[in-house]
Amino acid sequence: MAAIPVIDLSGALAPGGPRSAEVAAQLRAAAMASGFFYVRHHGVPADQVARQFALARRLLEDVPAATREALDMRHSPTMRGYENLGAQTLDADARPDLKESFYCGMAYPADHPYVVAGHQTYGHNQWPAEVPEAPAACEAYIQAMLALSRRLMQLLALSLHLPETYFDATGESPMVTLRMIRYPAHPEGADERTFGAGAHTDWGAVTILAQDAHGGLEVQTPEGDWVPATPMEGCFVVNLGDMIPRWTNGLYHSNPHRVRNLHSGGAARWSIPFFYEPDYFARIEAVPGTVPEGEAPRFAPCTAGEHLVEMYRRSYGLKQQATA
C-alpha cells in the first residue's frame, strides 16, 4: 500500500533554486502515482494558517444562522458565500455531503473584464458584518496560496521537461477559490454511503489543503486502496486536479479522495482547501512531449473556464453558462 510522499521545498521556492530539479523529479514521481503529496518548508507562516482556522470558526460558528442563510452561495452568481449542510453531493452514489462551508475568491475589481462578463468565480464576495476582518484576512491568505500555487506550477513544468515558466502565462487572472469547511461528527449508525465529502477528484489544477489534527481525509491509490492523509505539523497536503491529466495526456493523475470525520471525541473536523485554476481562457491541451508519436491526444482541448463551468453544473445542478 503506497504512502503519500513528503516533499521538502527548501531550496526550490524561488525560480532557479538549487534544489528545483530535485524537487521537480519528486513531483513527477508523485504525479505519476496518486497525484497527492505533502509539502513542508513551503514558505507560508504557521501563524497565518492558525489565524485562518480561527477565522473559519468565526464564520461558521459565531455568525447567526439567519445571516448565514442570507449569505447562502445560491444567492451569488459567482458561487461565493455560505454553503449549508448537505448542499453538495460529490459522489453521485453516496448521500449528500456532511459538511458546511464558506467560500470566497480573489478580490478582483468590479471593472475587470472577467467580472464585467460574469464569468464563473470572478466577482464579488459575500461577507457577514459580524466578522469585519474577514475580507482582508482571506485576501492575504489567498495571495499566500496563490504564490505557492504558481511556484508549484513552475516545478510541474520542470517535471515535464519544459521551461520553468511554461505555465506562467496561463495564470495571469486565475480562477481561485478559498473554502473553509466544517465537518460535524460522523453520525452514529451511519451507513456505508455516508461521508463528510464523498469520493471525488478536484476540478482545477492544484489544491493546497490545510487540515486540523483530527484527520479524516482518505486518498485512493493507483491500486484502488484507500489510505489516510494523516495530518503532519507544518505541512500542506497538495493534490493535482482534473486539469493536470488533460494537460499531460494522462501521464499525471488526479486521484479520488474522500472525507469521513471519525474522530473519537465527536468534535468537528476543520479544513481549508485552496483551489487554484488558471485564467478563464487558458487553453488546456496536451503539453509537448506527452503525446506519443503517431497517437492522438486522449482528451479534447478546452478552456479552463469551459471545464470549470461544466464541473459546477454537474455538482450543483447549475444551468450551463456562456463561456465566450
XYZ file of C-alpha atoms in Angstrom, residues 29 65 71 119 133:
5
model
C 7.018 10.590 -9.250
C -27.874 31.307 11.294
C -25.279 34.901 2.509
C -17.535 34.526 -15.808
C -11.701 41.396 9.430
